[in-house]
Amino acid sequence: MHSDGEAEEWARLMREAIGGDDDAYRRFLESLAPVLRSAARRKCARIGLDGGEAEDVVQETLLAIHLKRHTWDPERPIAPWIMAIARNKLIDARRRRGNGVNLPIDDMAEILPAPSDGNSMDRSDLDRMLEQLGPRQRDLVRSLSMEGRSIKETADRLAMSEGAVRVALHRAIKALASLYRGDGQ
């Protein structure tokens, strides 16, 4: 899925990002996204999820990495931490789809849980960015990415189609990424 060189570069960029280098964080995400996208498409196809669901997995993984980046131990390899988050998001997508399929997670790398009180700086930053979204986008991000509700449940509650929810979530996450980078798009 990725080379050792890529993983070392991700770790270097993440260390710099944690140190406050926004450009390094942007490069980290730009380097990681195509690798996640390729893996998500392959794995979704294998377990019966469509391409739209693969993109949802990628976006949810990137958001989870952003929200949980403080849990990565810079002394440990970054790839298993990233892959565990991606695997969890894939499992979440499959569970939302239903059909009672159980996915094997025995080989999943252990990730550190976020502190119960959260990182107040990260949470306040996220809340500030969410407030800059429109009400519907804000509701979608909170419902799907933070509260863990299903696409169907959210679509029913907001009187939207499931496809429209996926598109709107993708746009909301793209807007959040833009806000995070500070380019205001």
PDB file of C-alpha atoms in Angstrom:
ATOM      1  CA  MET A   1       0.000   0.000   0.000  1.00  0.00           C
ATOM      2  CA  HIS A   2       2.820   2.389   0.796  1.00  0.00           C
ATOM      3  CA  SER A   3       6.573   2.329   0.762  1.00  0.00           C
ATOM      4  CA  ASP A   4       8.811   2.642   3.786  1.00  0.00           C
ATOM      5  CA  GLY A   5      10.120   5.886   2.299  1.00  0.00           C
ATOM      6  CA  GLU A   6       6.583   7.297   2.144  1.00  0.00           C
ATOM      7  CA  ALA A   7       5.923   6.314   5.743  1.00  0.00           C
ATOM      8  CA  GLU A   8       9.166   7.949   6.882  1.00  0.00           C
ATOM      9  CA  GLU A   9       8.233  11.122   4.996  1.00  0.00           C
ATOM     10  CA  TRP A  10       4.745  11.106   6.571  1.00  0.00           C
ATOM     11  CA  ALA A  11       6.299  10.755  10.020  1.00  0.00           C
ATOM     12  CA  ARG A  12       8.717  13.616   9.346  1.00  0.00           C
ATOM     13  CA  LEU A  13       5.943  15.862   8.047  1.00  0.00           C
ATOM     14  CA  MET A  14       3.640  14.981  10.956  1.00  0.00           C
ATOM     15  CA  ARG A  15       6.371  15.781  13.482  1.00  0.00           C
ATOM     16  CA  GLU A  16       6.855  19.156  11.801  1.00  0.00           C
ATOM     17  CA  ALA A  17       3.088  19.712  11.700  1.00  0.00           C
ATOM     18  CA  ILE A  18       2.731  18.906  15.390  1.00  0.00           C
ATOM     19  CA  GLY A  19       5.505  21.455  15.919  1.00  0.00           C
ATOM     20  CA  GLY A  20       3.316  24.082  14.236  1.00  0.00           C
ATOM     21  CA  ASP A  21       4.353  23.883  10.563  1.00  0.00           C
ATOM     22  CA  ASP A  22       1.074  24.255   8.651  1.00  0.00           C
ATOM     23  CA  ASP A  23       2.800  23.769   5.284  1.00  0.00           C
ATOM     24  CA  ALA A  24       4.204  20.426   6.458  1.00  0.00           C
ATOM     25  CA  TYR A  25       0.700  19.374   7.539  1.00  0.00           C
ATOM     26  CA  ARG A  26      -0.704  20.316   4.110  1.00  0.00           C
ATOM     27  CA  ARG A  27       2.052  18.295   2.393  1.00  0.00           C
ATOM     28  CA  PHE A  28       1.383  15.366   4.765  1.00  0.00           C
ATOM     29  CA  LEU A  29      -2.315  15.307   3.827  1.00  0.00           C
ATOM     30  CA  GLU A  30      -1.595  15.767   0.107  1.00  0.00           C
ATOM     31  CA  SER A  31       0.858  12.859   0.158  1.00  0.00           C
ATOM     32  CA  LEU A  32      -1.382  10.610   2.240  1.00  0.00           C
ATOM     33  CA  ALA A  33      -4.745  11.173   0.506  1.00  0.00           C
ATOM     34  CA  PRO A  34      -3.981   9.357  -2.789  1.00  0.00           C
ATOM     35  CA  VAL A  35      -2.576   6.355  -0.921  1.00  0.00           C
ATOM     36  CA  LEU A  36      -5.667   6.198   1.308  1.00  0.00           C
ATOM     37  CA  ARG A  37      -7.938   6.653  -1.711  1.00  0.00           C
ATOM     38  CA  SER A  38      -6.336   3.764  -3.604  1.00  0.00           C
ATOM     39  CA  ALA A  39      -6.481   1.455  -0.587  1.00  0.00           C
ATOM     40  CA  ALA A  40     -10.066   2.444   0.248  1.00  0.00           C
ATOM     41  CA  ARG A  41     -11.272   1.762  -3.301  1.00  0.00           C
ATOM     42  CA  ARG A  42      -9.582  -1.631  -3.332  1.00  0.00           C
ATOM     43  CA  LYS A  43     -10.861  -2.660   0.102  1.00  0.00           C
ATOM     44  CA  CYS A  44     -14.376  -1.296  -0.438  1.00  0.00           C
ATOM     45  CA  ALA A  45     -14.674  -3.231  -3.698  1.00  0.00           C
ATOM     46  CA  ARG A  46     -13.537  -6.382  -1.911  1.00  0.00           C
ATOM     47  CA  ILE A  47     -16.229  -6.074   0.789  1.00  0.00           C
ATOM     48  CA  GLY A  48     -19.036  -4.878  -1.483  1.00  0.00           C
ATOM     49  CA  LEU A  49     -19.019  -1.112  -0.924  1.00  0.00           C
ATOM     50  CA  ASP A  50     -19.207   1.269  -3.881  1.00  0.00           C
ATOM     51  CA  GLY A  51     -16.803   4.024  -4.958  1.00  0.00           C
ATOM     52  CA  GLY A  52     -18.808   6.755  -3.218  1.00  0.00           C
ATOM     53  CA  GLU A  53     -18.472   4.897   0.042  1.00  0.00           C
ATOM     54  CA  ALA A  54     -14.721   4.570  -0.558  1.00  0.00           C
ATOM     55  CA  GLU A  55     -14.445   8.352  -0.835  1.00  0.00           C
ATOM     56  CA  ASP A  56     -16.467   8.698   2.384  1.00  0.00           C
ATOM     57  CA  VAL A  57     -13.986   6.377   4.097  1.00  0.00           C
ATOM     58  CA  VAL A  58     -11.081   8.522   2.846  1.00  0.00           C
ATOM     59  CA  GLN A  59     -12.654  11.780   3.999  1.00  0.00           C
ATOM     60  CA  GLU A  60     -13.637  10.370   7.385  1.00  0.00           C
ATOM     61  CA  THR A  61     -10.129   8.932   7.800  1.00  0.00           C
ATOM     62  CA  LEU A  62      -8.498  12.280   7.022  1.00  0.00           C
ATOM     63  CA  LEU A  63     -10.811  14.046   9.461  1.00  0.00           C
ATOM     64  CA  ALA A  64     -10.118  11.437  12.159  1.00  0.00           C
ATOM     65  CA  ILE A  65      -6.364  11.799  11.604  1.00  0.00           C
ATOM     66  CA  HIS A  66      -6.754  15.543  12.026  1.00  0.00           C
ATOM     67  CA  LEU A  67      -8.801  15.210  15.196  1.00  0.00           C
ATOM     68  CA  LYS A  68      -6.586  12.488  16.702  1.00  0.00           C
ATOM     69  CA  ARG A  69      -3.161  13.638  15.510  1.00  0.00           C
ATOM     70  CA  HIS A  70      -2.176  14.401  19.099  1.00  0.00           C
ATOM     71  CA  THR A  71      -2.518  10.672  19.902  1.00  0.00           C
ATOM     72  CA  TRP A  72       0.275   9.610  17.554  1.00  0.00           C
ATOM     73  CA  ASP A  73       3.504   8.855  19.389  1.00  0.00           C
ATOM     74  CA  PRO A  74       6.338  10.391  17.305  1.00  0.00           C
ATOM     75  CA  GLU A  75       8.650   7.642  18.594  1.00  0.00           C
ATOM     76  CA  ARG A  76       6.539   4.977  16.880  1.00  0.00           C
ATOM     77  CA  PRO A  77       6.001   4.286  13.171  1.00  0.00           C
ATOM     78  CA  ILE A  78       3.176   6.367  11.717  1.00  0.00           C
ATOM     79  CA  ALA A  79       1.895   3.918   9.087  1.00  0.00           C
ATOM     80  CA  PRO A  80       0.304   1.429  11.555  1.00  0.00           C
ATOM     81  CA  TRP A  81      -1.403   4.347  13.350  1.00  0.00           C
ATOM     82  CA  ILE A  82      -2.784   5.681  10.045  1.00  0.00           C
ATOM     83  CA  MET A  83      -3.840   2.229   8.839  1.00  0.00           C
ATOM     84  CA  ALA A  84      -5.645   1.494  12.120  1.00  0.00           C
ATOM     85  CA  ILE A  85      -7.676   4.681  11.735  1.00  0.00           C
ATOM     86  CA  ALA A  86      -8.423   3.862   8.087  1.00  0.00           C
ATOM     87  CA  ARG A  87      -9.404   0.284   9.002  1.00  0.00           C
ATOM     88  CA  ASN A  88     -11.754   1.585  11.708  1.00  0.00           C
ATOM     89  CA  LYS A  89     -13.409   3.950   9.216  1.00  0.00           C
ATOM     90  CA  LEU A  90     -13.781   1.107   6.716  1.00  0.00           C
ATOM     91  CA  ILE A  91     -15.378  -1.063   9.387  1.00  0.00           C
ATOM     92  CA  ASP A  92     -17.682   1.816  10.362  1.00  0.00           C
ATOM     93  CA  ALA A  93     -18.751   2.211   6.711  1.00  0.00           C
ATOM     94  CA  ARG A  94     -19.477  -1.496   6.403  1.00  0.00           C
ATOM     95  CA  ARG A  95     -21.459  -1.531   9.640  1.00  0.00           C
ATOM     96  CA  ARG A  96     -23.512   1.477   8.514  1.00  0.00           C
ATOM     97  CA  ARG A  97     -24.361  -0.484   5.394  1.00  0.00           C
ATOM     98  CA  GLY A  98     -25.709  -3.365   7.441  1.00  0.00           C
ATOM     99  CA  ASN A  99     -26.130  -6.983   6.346  1.00  0.00           C
ATOM    100  CA  GLY A 100     -24.555  -8.242   9.566  1.00  0.00           C
ATOM    101  CA  VAL A 101     -21.125  -8.794   8.032  1.00  0.00           C
ATOM    102  CA  ASN A 102     -18.321  -9.022  10.570  1.00  0.00           C
ATOM    103  CA  LEU A 103     -14.904  -7.872   9.446  1.00  0.00           C
ATOM    104  CA  PRO A 104     -11.772  -9.364  11.012  1.00  0.00           C
ATOM    105  CA  ILE A 105      -9.948  -6.804  13.111  1.00  0.00           C
ATOM    106  CA  ASP A 106      -7.580  -9.109  14.976  1.00  0.00           C
ATOM    107  CA  ASP A 107      -4.581  -7.706  13.133  1.00  0.00           C
ATOM    108  CA  MET A 108      -5.542  -4.113  13.838  1.00  0.00           C
ATOM    109  CA  ALA A 109      -2.765  -2.062  15.392  1.00  0.00           C
ATOM    110  CA  GLU A 110      -3.655  -0.638  18.756  1.00  0.00           C
ATOM    111  CA  ILE A 111      -4.163   3.096  18.808  1.00  0.00           C
ATOM    112  CA  LEU A 112      -4.094   5.322  21.815  1.00  0.00           C
ATOM    113  CA  PRO A 113      -7.499   6.632  22.843  1.00  0.00           C
ATOM    114  CA  ALA A 114      -7.984  10.360  22.906  1.00  0.00           C
ATOM    115  CA  PRO A 115      -7.956  11.763  26.442  1.00  0.00           C
ATOM    116  CA  SER A 116     -11.461  11.774  27.861  1.00  0.00           C
ATOM    117  CA  ASP A 117     -11.468  15.528  28.308  1.00  0.00           C
ATOM    118  CA  GLY A 118     -10.053  15.963  24.783  1.00  0.00           C
ATOM    119  CA  ASN A 119      -7.496  18.476  23.709  1.00  0.00           C
ATOM    120  CA  SER A 120      -9.232  21.772  24.440  1.00  0.00           C
ATOM    121  CA  MET A 121      -7.177  23.645  21.858  1.00  0.00           C
ATOM    122  CA  ASP A 122      -8.067  21.147  19.112  1.00  0.00           C
ATOM    123  CA  ARG A 123     -11.717  21.056  20.162  1.00  0.00           C
ATOM    124  CA  SER A 124     -12.025  24.841  20.292  1.00  0.00           C
ATOM    125  CA  ASP A 125     -10.306  25.114  16.884  1.00  0.00           C
ATOM    126  CA  LEU A 126     -12.720  22.575  15.441  1.00  0.00           C
ATOM    127  CA  ASP A 127     -15.736  24.292  17.016  1.00  0.00           C
ATOM    128  CA  ARG A 128     -14.556  27.649  15.609  1.00  0.00           C
ATOM    129  CA  MET A 129     -14.129  26.165  12.136  1.00  0.00           C
ATOM    130  CA  LEU A 130     -17.499  24.389  12.306  1.00  0.00           C
ATOM    131  CA  GLU A 131     -19.194  27.673  13.168  1.00  0.00           C
ATOM    132  CA  GLN A 132     -17.918  29.073   9.857  1.00  0.00           C
ATOM    133  CA  LEU A 133     -19.798  26.389   7.922  1.00  0.00           C
ATOM    134  CA  GLY A 134     -23.427  26.735   6.966  1.00  0.00           C
ATOM    135  CA  PRO A 135     -25.959  25.193   9.363  1.00  0.00           C
ATOM    136  CA  ARG A 136     -26.593  22.118   7.195  1.00  0.00           C
ATOM    137  CA  GLN A 137     -22.875  21.422   6.613  1.00  0.00           C
ATOM    138  CA  ARG A 138     -22.184  21.874  10.327  1.00  0.00           C
ATOM    139  CA  ASP A 139     -25.026  19.484  11.188  1.00  0.00           C
ATOM    140  CA  LEU A 140     -23.743  16.888   8.706  1.00  0.00           C
ATOM    141  CA  VAL A 141     -20.173  16.948  10.029  1.00  0.00           C
ATOM    142  CA  ARG A 142     -21.315  16.698  13.628  1.00  0.00           C
ATOM    143  CA  SER A 143     -23.828  13.949  12.888  1.00  0.00           C
ATOM    144  CA  LEU A 144     -21.641  11.731  10.703  1.00  0.00           C
ATOM    145  CA  SER A 145     -18.066  12.400  11.771  1.00  0.00           C
ATOM    146  CA  MET A 146     -18.375  13.345  15.410  1.00  0.00           C
ATOM    147  CA  GLU A 147     -21.518  11.556  16.639  1.00  0.00           C
ATOM    148  CA  GLY A 148     -21.047   8.479  14.426  1.00  0.00           C
ATOM    149  CA  ARG A 149     -24.546   8.446  12.976  1.00  0.00           C
ATOM    150  CA  SER A 150     -25.152   6.593   9.729  1.00  0.00           C
ATOM    151  CA  ILE A 151     -25.608   8.215   6.315  1.00  0.00           C
ATOM    152  CA  LYS A 152     -29.157   6.790   6.184  1.00  0.00           C
ATOM    153  CA  GLU A 153     -30.090   8.048   9.641  1.00  0.00           C
ATOM    154  CA  THR A 154     -28.723  11.511   8.849  1.00  0.00           C
ATOM    155  CA  ALA A 155     -30.413  11.578   5.433  1.00  0.00           C
ATOM    156  CA  ASP A 156     -33.763  10.633   6.954  1.00  0.00           C
ATOM    157  CA  ARG A 157     -33.437  13.243   9.709  1.00  0.00           C
ATOM    158  CA  LEU A 158     -32.528  16.013   7.245  1.00  0.00           C
ATOM    159  CA  ALA A 159     -34.980  14.888   4.528  1.00  0.00           C
ATOM    160  CA  MET A 160     -32.121  14.401   2.041  1.00  0.00           C
ATOM    161  CA  SER A 161     -31.120  11.500  -0.183  1.00  0.00           C
ATOM    162  CA  GLU A 162     -28.165   9.411   0.961  1.00  0.00           C
ATOM    163  CA  GLY A 163     -26.231  10.527  -2.126  1.00  0.00           C
ATOM    164  CA  ALA A 164     -26.905  14.187  -1.323  1.00  0.00           C
ATOM    165  CA  VAL A 165     -25.652  13.619   2.231  1.00  0.00           C
ATOM    166  CA  ARG A 166     -22.418  12.071   0.901  1.00  0.00           C
ATOM    167  CA  VAL A 167     -21.843  14.953  -1.504  1.00  0.00           C
ATOM    168  CA  ALA A 168     -22.645  17.555   1.157  1.00  0.00           C
ATOM    169  CA  LEU A 169     -20.338  15.852   3.678  1.00  0.00           C
ATOM    170  CA  HIS A 170     -17.521  15.757   1.123  1.00  0.00           C
ATOM    171  CA  ARG A 171     -18.002  19.477   0.461  1.00  0.00           C
ATOM    172  CA  ALA A 172     -18.171  20.270   4.180  1.00  0.00           C
ATOM    173  CA  ILE A 173     -14.937  18.398   4.872  1.00  0.00           C
ATOM    174  CA  LYS A 174     -13.298  20.151   1.912  1.00  0.00           C
ATOM    175  CA  ALA A 175     -14.454  23.500   3.364  1.00  0.00           C
ATOM    176  CA  LEU A 176     -13.072  22.527   6.789  1.00  0.00           C
ATOM    177  CA  ALA A 177      -9.728  21.637   5.219  1.00  0.00           C
ATOM    178  CA  SER A 178      -9.684  25.010   3.488  1.00  0.00           C
ATOM    179  CA  LEU A 179     -10.496  26.786   6.740  1.00  0.00           C
ATOM    180  CA  TYR A 180      -7.768  24.837   8.505  1.00  0.00           C
ATOM    181  CA  ARG A 181      -5.227  25.827   5.865  1.00  0.00           C
ATOM    182  CA  GLY A 182      -6.430  29.413   6.213  1.00  0.00           C
ATOM    183  CA  ASP A 183      -7.080  29.932   2.534  1.00  0.00           C
ATOM    184  CA  GLY A 184     -10.738  30.829   3.221  1.00  0.00           C
ATOM    185  CA  GLN A 185     -12.299  29.078   0.236  1.00  0.00           C
TER     186      GLN A 185
END
